[in-house]
Short mmCIF file of C-alpha atoms and ligand atoms in Angstrom, two decimals:
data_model
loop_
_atom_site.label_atom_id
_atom_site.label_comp_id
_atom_site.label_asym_id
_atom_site.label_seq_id
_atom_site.Cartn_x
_atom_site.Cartn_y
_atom_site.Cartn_z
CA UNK M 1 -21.05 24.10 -18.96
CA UNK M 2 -19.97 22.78 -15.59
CA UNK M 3 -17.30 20.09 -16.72
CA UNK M 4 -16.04 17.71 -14.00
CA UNK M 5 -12.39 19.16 -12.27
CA UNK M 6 -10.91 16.30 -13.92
CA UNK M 7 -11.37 17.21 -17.37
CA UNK M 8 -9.18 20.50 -16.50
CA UNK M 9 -6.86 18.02 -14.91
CA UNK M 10 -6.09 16.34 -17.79
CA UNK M 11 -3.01 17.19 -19.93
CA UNK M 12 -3.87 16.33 -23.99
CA UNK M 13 -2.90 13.15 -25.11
CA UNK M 14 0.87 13.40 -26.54
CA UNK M 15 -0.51 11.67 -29.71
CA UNK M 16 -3.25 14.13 -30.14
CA UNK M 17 -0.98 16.80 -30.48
CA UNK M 18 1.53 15.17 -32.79
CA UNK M 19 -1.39 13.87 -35.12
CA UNK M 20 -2.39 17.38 -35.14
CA UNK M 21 1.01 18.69 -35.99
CA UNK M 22 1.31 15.95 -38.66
CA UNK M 23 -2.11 17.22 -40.42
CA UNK M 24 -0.99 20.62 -40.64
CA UNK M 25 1.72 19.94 -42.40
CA UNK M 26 0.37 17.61 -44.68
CA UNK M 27 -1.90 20.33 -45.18
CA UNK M 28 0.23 22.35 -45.91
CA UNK M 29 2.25 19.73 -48.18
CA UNK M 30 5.38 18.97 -46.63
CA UNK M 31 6.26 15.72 -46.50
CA UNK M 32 6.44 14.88 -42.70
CA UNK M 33 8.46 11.50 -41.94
CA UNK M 34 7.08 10.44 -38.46
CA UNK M 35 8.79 8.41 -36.13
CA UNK M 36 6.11 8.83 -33.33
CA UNK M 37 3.26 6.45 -32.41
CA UNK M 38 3.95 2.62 -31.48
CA UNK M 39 1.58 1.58 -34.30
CA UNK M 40 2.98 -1.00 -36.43
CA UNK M 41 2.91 0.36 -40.35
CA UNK M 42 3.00 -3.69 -41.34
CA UNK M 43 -0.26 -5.05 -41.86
CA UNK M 44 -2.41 -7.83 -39.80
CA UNK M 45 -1.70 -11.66 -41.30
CA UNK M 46 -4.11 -12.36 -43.73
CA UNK M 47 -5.15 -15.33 -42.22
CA UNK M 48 -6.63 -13.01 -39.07
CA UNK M 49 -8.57 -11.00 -41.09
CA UNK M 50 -10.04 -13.92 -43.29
CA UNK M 51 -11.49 -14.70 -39.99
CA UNK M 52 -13.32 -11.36 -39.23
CA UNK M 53 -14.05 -11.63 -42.67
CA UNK M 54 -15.61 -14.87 -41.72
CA UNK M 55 -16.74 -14.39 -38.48
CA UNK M 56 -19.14 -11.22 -39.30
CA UNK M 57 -20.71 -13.50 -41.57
CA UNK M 58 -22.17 -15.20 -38.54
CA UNK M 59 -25.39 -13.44 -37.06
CA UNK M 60 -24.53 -15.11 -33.53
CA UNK M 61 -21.47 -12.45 -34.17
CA UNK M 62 -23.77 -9.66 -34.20
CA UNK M 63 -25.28 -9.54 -31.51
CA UNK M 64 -23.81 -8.09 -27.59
CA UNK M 65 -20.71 -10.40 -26.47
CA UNK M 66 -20.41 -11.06 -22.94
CA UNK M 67 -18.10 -8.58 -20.68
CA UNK M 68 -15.75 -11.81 -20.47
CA UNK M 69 -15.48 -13.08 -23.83
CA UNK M 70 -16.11 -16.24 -25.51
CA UNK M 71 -14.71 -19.20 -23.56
CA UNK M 72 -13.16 -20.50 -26.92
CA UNK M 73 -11.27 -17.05 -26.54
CA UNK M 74 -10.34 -17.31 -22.80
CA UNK M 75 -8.58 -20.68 -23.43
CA UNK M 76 -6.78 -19.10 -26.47
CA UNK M 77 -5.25 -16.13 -23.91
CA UNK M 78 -4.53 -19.14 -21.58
CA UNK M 79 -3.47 -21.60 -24.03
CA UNK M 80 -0.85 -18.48 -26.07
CA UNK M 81 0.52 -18.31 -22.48
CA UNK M 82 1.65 -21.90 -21.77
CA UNK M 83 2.96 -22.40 -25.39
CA UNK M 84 4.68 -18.92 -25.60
CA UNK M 85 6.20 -18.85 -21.70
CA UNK M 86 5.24 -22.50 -20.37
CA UNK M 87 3.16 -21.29 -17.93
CA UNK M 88 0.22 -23.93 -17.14
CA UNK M 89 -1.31 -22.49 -14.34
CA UNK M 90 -3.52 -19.93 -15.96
CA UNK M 91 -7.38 -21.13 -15.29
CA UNK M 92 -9.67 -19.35 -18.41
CA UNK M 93 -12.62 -19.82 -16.50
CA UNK M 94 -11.12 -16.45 -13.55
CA UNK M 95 -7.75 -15.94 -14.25
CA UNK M 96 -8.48 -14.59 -17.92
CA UNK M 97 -10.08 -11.53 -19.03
CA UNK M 98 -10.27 -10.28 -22.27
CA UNK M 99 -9.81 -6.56 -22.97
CA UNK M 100 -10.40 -3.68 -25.34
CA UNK M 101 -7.50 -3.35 -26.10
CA UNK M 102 -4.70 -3.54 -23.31
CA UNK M 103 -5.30 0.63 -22.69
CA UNK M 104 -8.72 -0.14 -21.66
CA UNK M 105 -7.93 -2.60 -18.93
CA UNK M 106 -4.97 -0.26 -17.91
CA UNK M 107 -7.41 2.56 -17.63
CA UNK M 108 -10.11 0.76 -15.64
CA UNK M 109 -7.95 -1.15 -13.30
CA UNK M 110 -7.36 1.54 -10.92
CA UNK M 111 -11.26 2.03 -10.04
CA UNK M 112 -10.69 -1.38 -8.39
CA UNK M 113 -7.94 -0.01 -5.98
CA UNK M 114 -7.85 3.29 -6.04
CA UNK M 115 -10.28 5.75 -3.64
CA UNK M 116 -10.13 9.30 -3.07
CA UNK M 117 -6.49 10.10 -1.52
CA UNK M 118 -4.70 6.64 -2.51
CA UNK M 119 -1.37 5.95 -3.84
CA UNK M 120 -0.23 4.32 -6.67
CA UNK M 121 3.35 3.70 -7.55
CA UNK M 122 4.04 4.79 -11.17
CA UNK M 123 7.11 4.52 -13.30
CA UNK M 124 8.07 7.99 -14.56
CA UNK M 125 8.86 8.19 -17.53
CA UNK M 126 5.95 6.02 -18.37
CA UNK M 127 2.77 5.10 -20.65
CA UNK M 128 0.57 8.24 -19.63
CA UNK M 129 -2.44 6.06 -19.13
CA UNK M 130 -1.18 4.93 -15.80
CA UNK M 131 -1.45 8.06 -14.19
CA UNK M 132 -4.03 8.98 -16.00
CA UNK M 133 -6.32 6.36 -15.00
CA UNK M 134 -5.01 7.00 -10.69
CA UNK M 135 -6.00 10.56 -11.56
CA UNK M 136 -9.69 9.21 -12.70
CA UNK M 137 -10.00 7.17 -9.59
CA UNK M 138 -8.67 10.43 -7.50
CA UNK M 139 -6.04 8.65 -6.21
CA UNK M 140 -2.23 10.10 -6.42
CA UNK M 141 0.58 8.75 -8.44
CA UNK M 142 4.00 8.74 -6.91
CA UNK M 143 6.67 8.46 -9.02
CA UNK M 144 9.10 6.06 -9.31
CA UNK M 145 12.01 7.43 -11.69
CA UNK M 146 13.81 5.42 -14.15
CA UNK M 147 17.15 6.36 -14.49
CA UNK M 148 19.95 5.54 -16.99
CA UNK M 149 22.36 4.41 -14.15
CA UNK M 150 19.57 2.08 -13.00
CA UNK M 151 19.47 0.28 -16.36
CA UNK M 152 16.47 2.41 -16.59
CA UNK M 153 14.79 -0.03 -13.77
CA UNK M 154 12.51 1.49 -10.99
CA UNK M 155 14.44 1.17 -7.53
CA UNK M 156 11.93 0.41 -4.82
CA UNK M 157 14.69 1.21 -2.10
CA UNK M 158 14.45 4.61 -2.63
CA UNK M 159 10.66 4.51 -1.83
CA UNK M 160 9.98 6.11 1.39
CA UNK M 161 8.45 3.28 3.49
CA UNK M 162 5.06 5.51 4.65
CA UNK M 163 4.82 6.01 1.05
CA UNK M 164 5.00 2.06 0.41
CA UNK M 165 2.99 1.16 3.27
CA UNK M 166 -0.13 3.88 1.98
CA UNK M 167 0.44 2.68 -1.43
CA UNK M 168 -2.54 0.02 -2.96
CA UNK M 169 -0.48 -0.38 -6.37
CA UNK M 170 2.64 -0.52 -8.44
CA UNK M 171 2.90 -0.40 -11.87
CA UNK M 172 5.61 -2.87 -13.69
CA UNK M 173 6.46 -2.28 -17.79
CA UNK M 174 8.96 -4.46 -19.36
CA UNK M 175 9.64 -4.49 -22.11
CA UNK M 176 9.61 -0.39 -21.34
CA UNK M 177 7.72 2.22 -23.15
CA UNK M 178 9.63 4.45 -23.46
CA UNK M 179 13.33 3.63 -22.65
CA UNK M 180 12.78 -0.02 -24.04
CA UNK M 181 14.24 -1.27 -20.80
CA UNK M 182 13.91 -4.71 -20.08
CA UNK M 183 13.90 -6.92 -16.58
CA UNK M 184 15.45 -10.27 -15.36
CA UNK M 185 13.90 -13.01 -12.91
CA UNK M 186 15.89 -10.79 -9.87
CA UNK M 187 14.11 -8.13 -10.80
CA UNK M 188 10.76 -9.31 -10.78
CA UNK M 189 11.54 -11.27 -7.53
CA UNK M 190 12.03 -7.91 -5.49
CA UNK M 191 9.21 -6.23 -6.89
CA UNK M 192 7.27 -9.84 -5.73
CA UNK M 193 8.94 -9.32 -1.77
CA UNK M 194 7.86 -5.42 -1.90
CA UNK M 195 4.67 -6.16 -3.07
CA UNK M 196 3.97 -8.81 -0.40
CA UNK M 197 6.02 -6.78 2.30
CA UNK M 198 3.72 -4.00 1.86
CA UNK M 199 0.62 -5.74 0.49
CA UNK M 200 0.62 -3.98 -3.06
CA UNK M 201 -1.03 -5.10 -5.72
CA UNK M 202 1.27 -5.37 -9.01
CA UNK M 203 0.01 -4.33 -12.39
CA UNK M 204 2.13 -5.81 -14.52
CA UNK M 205 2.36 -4.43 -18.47
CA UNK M 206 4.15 -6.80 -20.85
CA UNK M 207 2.44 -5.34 -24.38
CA UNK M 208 5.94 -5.14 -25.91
CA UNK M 209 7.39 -9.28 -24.93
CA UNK M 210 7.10 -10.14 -27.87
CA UNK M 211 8.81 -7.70 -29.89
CA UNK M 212 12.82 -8.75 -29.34
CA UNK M 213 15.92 -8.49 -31.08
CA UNK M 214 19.04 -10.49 -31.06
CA UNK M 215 17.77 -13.88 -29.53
CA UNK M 216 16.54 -11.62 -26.47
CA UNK M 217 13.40 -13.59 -24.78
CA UNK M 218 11.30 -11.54 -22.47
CA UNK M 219 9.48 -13.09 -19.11
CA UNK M 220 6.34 -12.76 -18.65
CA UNK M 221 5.32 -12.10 -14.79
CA UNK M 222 3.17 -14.68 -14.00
CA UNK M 223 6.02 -17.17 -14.50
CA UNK M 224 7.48 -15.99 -11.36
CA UNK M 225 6.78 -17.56 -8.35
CA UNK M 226 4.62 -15.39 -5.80
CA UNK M 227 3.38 -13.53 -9.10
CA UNK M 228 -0.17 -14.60 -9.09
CA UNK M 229 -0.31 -13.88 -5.31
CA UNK M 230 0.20 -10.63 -6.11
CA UNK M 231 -0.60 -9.57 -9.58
CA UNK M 232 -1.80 -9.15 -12.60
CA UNK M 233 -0.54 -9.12 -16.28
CA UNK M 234 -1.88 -7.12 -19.21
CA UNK M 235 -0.63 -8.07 -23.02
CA UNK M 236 -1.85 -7.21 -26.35
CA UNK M 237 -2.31 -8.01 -29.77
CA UNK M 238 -1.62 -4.84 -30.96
CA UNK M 239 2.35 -5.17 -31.50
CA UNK M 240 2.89 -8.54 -32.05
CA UNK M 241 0.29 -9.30 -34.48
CA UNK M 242 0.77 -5.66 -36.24
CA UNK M 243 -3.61 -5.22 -34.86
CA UNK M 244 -3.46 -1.74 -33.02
CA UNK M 245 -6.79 -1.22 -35.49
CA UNK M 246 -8.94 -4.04 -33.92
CA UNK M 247 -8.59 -3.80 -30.38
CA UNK M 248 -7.68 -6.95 -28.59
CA UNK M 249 -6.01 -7.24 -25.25
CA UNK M 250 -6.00 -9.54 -22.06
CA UNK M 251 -5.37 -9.58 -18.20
CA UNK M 252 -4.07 -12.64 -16.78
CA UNK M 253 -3.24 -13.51 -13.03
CA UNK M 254 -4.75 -12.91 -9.09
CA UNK M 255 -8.66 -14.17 -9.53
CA UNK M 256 -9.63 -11.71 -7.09
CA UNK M 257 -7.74 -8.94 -9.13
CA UNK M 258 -9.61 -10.49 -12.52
CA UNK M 259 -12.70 -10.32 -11.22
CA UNK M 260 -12.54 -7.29 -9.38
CA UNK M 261 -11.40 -5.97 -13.55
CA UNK M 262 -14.78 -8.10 -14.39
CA UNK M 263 -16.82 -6.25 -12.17
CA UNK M 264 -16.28 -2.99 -13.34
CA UNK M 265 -15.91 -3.44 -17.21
CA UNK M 266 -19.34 -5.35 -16.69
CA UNK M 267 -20.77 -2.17 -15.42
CA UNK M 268 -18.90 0.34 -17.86
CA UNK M 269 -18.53 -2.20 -21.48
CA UNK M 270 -20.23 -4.54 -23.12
CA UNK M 271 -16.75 -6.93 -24.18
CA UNK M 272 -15.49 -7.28 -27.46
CA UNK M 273 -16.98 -7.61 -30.58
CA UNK M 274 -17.30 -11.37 -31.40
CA UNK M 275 -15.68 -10.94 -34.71
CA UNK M 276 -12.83 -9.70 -33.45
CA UNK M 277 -12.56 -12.34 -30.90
CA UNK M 278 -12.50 -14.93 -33.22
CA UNK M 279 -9.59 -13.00 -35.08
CA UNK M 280 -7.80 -13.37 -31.67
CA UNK M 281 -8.18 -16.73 -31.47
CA UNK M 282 -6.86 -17.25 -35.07
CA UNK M 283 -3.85 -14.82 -33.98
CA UNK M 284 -2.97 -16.67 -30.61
CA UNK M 285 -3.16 -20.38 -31.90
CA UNK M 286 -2.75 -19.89 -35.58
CA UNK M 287 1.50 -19.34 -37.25
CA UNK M 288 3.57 -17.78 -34.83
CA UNK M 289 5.92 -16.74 -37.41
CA UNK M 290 4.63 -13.46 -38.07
CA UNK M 291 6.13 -12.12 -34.85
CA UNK M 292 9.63 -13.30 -36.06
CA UNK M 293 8.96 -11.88 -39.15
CA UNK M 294 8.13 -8.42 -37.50
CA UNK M 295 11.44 -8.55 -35.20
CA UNK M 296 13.40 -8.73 -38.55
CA UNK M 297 12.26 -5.90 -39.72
CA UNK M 298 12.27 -4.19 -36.55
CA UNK M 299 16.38 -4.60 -36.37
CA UNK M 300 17.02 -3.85 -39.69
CA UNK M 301 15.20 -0.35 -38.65
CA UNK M 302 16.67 -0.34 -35.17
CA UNK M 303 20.02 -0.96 -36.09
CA UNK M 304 19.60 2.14 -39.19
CA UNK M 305 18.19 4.33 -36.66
CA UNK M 306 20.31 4.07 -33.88
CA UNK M 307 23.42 4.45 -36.66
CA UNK M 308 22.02 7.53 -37.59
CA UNK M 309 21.43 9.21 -34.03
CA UNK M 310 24.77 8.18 -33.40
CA UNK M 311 26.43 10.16 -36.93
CA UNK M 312 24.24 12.94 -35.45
CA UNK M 313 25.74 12.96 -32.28
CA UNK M 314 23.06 11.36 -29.94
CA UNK M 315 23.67 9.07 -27.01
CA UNK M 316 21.54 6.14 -27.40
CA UNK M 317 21.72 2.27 -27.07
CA UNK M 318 20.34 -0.79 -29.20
CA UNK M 319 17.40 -1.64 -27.29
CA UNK M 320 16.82 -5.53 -27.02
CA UNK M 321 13.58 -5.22 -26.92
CA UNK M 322 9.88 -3.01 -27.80
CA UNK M 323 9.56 -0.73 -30.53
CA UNK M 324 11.29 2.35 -29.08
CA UNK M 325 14.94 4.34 -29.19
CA UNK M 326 15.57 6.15 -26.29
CA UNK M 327 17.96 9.13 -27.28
CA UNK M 328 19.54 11.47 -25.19
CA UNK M 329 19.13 15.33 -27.07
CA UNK M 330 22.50 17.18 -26.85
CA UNK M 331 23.19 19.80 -24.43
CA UNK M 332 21.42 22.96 -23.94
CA UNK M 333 18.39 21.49 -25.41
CA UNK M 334 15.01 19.98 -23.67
CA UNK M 335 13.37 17.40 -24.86
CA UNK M 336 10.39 19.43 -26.48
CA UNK M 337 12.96 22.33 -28.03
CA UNK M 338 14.85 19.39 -29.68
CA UNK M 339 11.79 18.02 -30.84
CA UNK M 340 10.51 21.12 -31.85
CA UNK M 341 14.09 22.35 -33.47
CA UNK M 342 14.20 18.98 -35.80
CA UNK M 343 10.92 18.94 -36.99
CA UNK M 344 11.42 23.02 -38.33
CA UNK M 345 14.83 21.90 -39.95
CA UNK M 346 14.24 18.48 -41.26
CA UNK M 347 9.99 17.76 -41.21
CA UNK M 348 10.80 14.42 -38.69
CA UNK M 349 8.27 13.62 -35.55
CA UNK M 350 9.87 12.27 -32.90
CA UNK M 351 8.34 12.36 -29.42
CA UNK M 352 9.60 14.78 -26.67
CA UNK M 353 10.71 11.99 -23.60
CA UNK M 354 9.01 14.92 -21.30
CA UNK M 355 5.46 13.74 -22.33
CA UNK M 356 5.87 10.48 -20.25
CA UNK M 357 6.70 12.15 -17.04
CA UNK M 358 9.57 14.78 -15.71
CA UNK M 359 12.19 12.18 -15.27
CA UNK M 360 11.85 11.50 -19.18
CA UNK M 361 12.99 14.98 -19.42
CA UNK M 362 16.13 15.42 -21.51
CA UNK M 363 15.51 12.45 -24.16
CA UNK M 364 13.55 11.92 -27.26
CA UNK M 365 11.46 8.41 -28.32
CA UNK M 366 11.49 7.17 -31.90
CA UNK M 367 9.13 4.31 -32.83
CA UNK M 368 10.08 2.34 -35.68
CA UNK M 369 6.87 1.13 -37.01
CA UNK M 370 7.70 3.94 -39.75
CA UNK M 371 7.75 1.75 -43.00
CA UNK M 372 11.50 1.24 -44.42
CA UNK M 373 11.73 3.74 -47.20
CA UNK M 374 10.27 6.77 -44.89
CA UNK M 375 12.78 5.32 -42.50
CA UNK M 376 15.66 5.78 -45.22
CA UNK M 377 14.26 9.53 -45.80
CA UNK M 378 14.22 10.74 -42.45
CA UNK M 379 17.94 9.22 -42.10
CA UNK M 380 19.06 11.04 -45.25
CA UNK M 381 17.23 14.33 -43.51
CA UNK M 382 19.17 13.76 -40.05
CA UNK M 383 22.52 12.91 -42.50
CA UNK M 384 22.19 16.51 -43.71
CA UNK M 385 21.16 18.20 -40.32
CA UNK M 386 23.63 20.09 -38.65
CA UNK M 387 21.96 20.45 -35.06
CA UNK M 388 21.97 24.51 -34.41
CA UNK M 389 23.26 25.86 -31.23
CA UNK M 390 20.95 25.49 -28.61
CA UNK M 391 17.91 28.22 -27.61
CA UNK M 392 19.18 30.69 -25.21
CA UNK M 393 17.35 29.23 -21.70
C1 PLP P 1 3.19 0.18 -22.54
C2 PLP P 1 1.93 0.08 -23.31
N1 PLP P 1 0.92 -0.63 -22.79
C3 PLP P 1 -0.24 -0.75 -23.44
C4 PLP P 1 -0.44 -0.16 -24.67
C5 PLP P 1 -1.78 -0.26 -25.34
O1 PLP P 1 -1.98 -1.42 -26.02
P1 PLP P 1 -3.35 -1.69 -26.76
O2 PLP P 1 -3.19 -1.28 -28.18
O3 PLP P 1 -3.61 -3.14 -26.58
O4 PLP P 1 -4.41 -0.86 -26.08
C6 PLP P 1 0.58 0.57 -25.26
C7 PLP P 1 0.38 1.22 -26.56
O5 PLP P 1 1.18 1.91 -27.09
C8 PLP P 1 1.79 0.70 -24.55
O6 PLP P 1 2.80 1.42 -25.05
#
């Protein structure tokens, strides 16, 4: 077969591998306690899935949906954004687009900037669909590194200007996956003044806002001025309304950006299923309180995690927000032979930082959407480990 150069291109999906690695195991009956994929172990409200339960009663549900949603749904996204941030300026009917899921939006975007030969300014250490989706579009990502003395912010003075002025896009995540990083109003405000100085668009990725700890409220970009002159937003229902499973996301901002989005997802989809609209609609307007309810239990396991790391002998901080600890691995190791080292001695899945880009090298990422008593496990396992010396390099 004559498969496209792009296929070879492509690296395998981190989570591929570690699902893999996970099955083998089970196979082979070990219990393996993972603290790898962002997918929250809790289950979705009942209330949202009475809906589906509901709404695929209704044959109107079963038929094609429209690349753009219902407009019951577009008001929802709108409506979740002025209660949640206060932000009234959002018009459903071109400044709201449903998604797939926020990955699908992420991954499409970049057909609507990128040609052959362009540049797109990614974060690195970053969600690998960024990249992955410039790559599709045969553009060329240029990296923007994230660095612990940076707060673990990208620093657009270091980017050459010939670089900024080829570049068509940046992409923004805060909350961060993976360093759980987050961003104030100044911030955002220089990323706004680059983007306008150089006429780049900004693709901004806020899937983790609403998962905070310790009173910590994230922004979302739009309610910066200049944003919408310049951007987009994606979000998701995956992490706040524990629905990874159904597939619901959103892009807010630019009209011309939206509908550019429209315009190829109309050519490539065919939208969401209705059903699982409606349960959006229930999720975004119905009891808020789940999301608290999720942050408690996300600090309880932050706060036993990062204790643990710590006994170990890790460098890591409380994050104040998203679903991830970002741990340094001790000396003499990588990322992937730590990874590889703890998972021999003590059956625990972490993720090597290295997957999400070279500057990531050097750290590990633990998600804690691992339910509480595999949680309590893997800490008893890590309590017992004593780290070996490090591989001879
Ligand atoms: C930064 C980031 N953006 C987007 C997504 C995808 O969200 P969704 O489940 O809506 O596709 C993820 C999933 O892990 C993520 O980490």
């Amino acid at each position: 077969m004559k498969f496209s150069r792009r296929i070879s291109q492509l690296k395998p999906y981190p989570f591929v591998e570690i699902s893999r690695i996970i099955a083998q195991k089970k196979s082979e009956g070990v219990e393996v306690v993972t603290f790898g994929i962002g997918d929250p172990d809790i289950p979705t409200p009942k209330p949202i899935v009475d809906q589906l339960i509901k709404a695929s009663n209704n044959p109107s549900n079963h038929r094609y949906p429209e690349t753009d949603g219902l407009p019951a749904v577009r008001k929802a996204i709108a409506q979740w954004y002025k209660n949640r941030f206060g932000i009234d300026h959002l018009d459903p009917e071109g400044e709201v687009l449903p998604l797939i899921g926020a990955k699908e939006g992420i991954g499409h975007v970049a057909f609507c900037f990128i040609d052959p030969g362009d540049i797109a300014l990614v974060p690195n250490p970053a969600y690998p669909v960024y990249e992955v989706g410039t790559m599709f579009a045969g553009g060329e990502s240029y990296a923007m590194p994230l660095l612990e003395k940076n707060q673990w912010l990208a620093d657009i003075s270091h980017i050459p200007s010939d670089i900024a002025r080829k570049a068509k896009v940046m992409w923004v995540n805060y909350p961060n996956n993976p360093t759980s990083a987050v961003a104030d109003k100044e911030h955002y405000m220089e990323l706004i003044a680059f983007a306008k100085e150089y006429d780049i668009a900004i693709l901004h990725d806020a899937a983790y806002s609403e998962v905070v700890y310790d009173g910590y409220k994230a922004l979302s970009f739009m309610e910066l001025p200049g944003a919408k002159e310049v951007g987009i937003e994606f979000h998701s229902l995956s992490k706040c309304f524990n629905m990874t499973g159904w597939r619901f996301g959103s892009a807010v901002g630019n009209s011309d950006m939206i509908n550019a989005l429209f315009q190829i997802k109309s050519n490539l989809d065919s939208g969401i299923p209705q059903a699982i609209q409606e349960m959006a609609i229930e999720a975004m307007t119905g009891d808020q309180r789940y999301i608290d309810d999720n942050n408690i239990t996300y600090t309880r396991r932050r706060d036993k995690v990062v204790a643990a790391l710590k006994r170990l002998g890790l460098t890591c901080s409380p994050p104040k927000a998203a679903l991830y600890i970002w741990a340094r691995v001790p000396d003499g190791y990588s990322s992937r032979t730590f990874t590889a080292q703890l998972l021999e001695d003590t059956n625990i899945v972490v993720t090597p930082g290295s997957s999400y880009g070279s500057y990531g090298e050097g750290y590990i990422r633990l998600s804690l959407t691992t339910p509480d008593e595999m949680i309590d496990k893997g800490i008893e396992r890590l309590d017992q480990w004593h780290i070996p010396p490090p591989p001879e390099s």
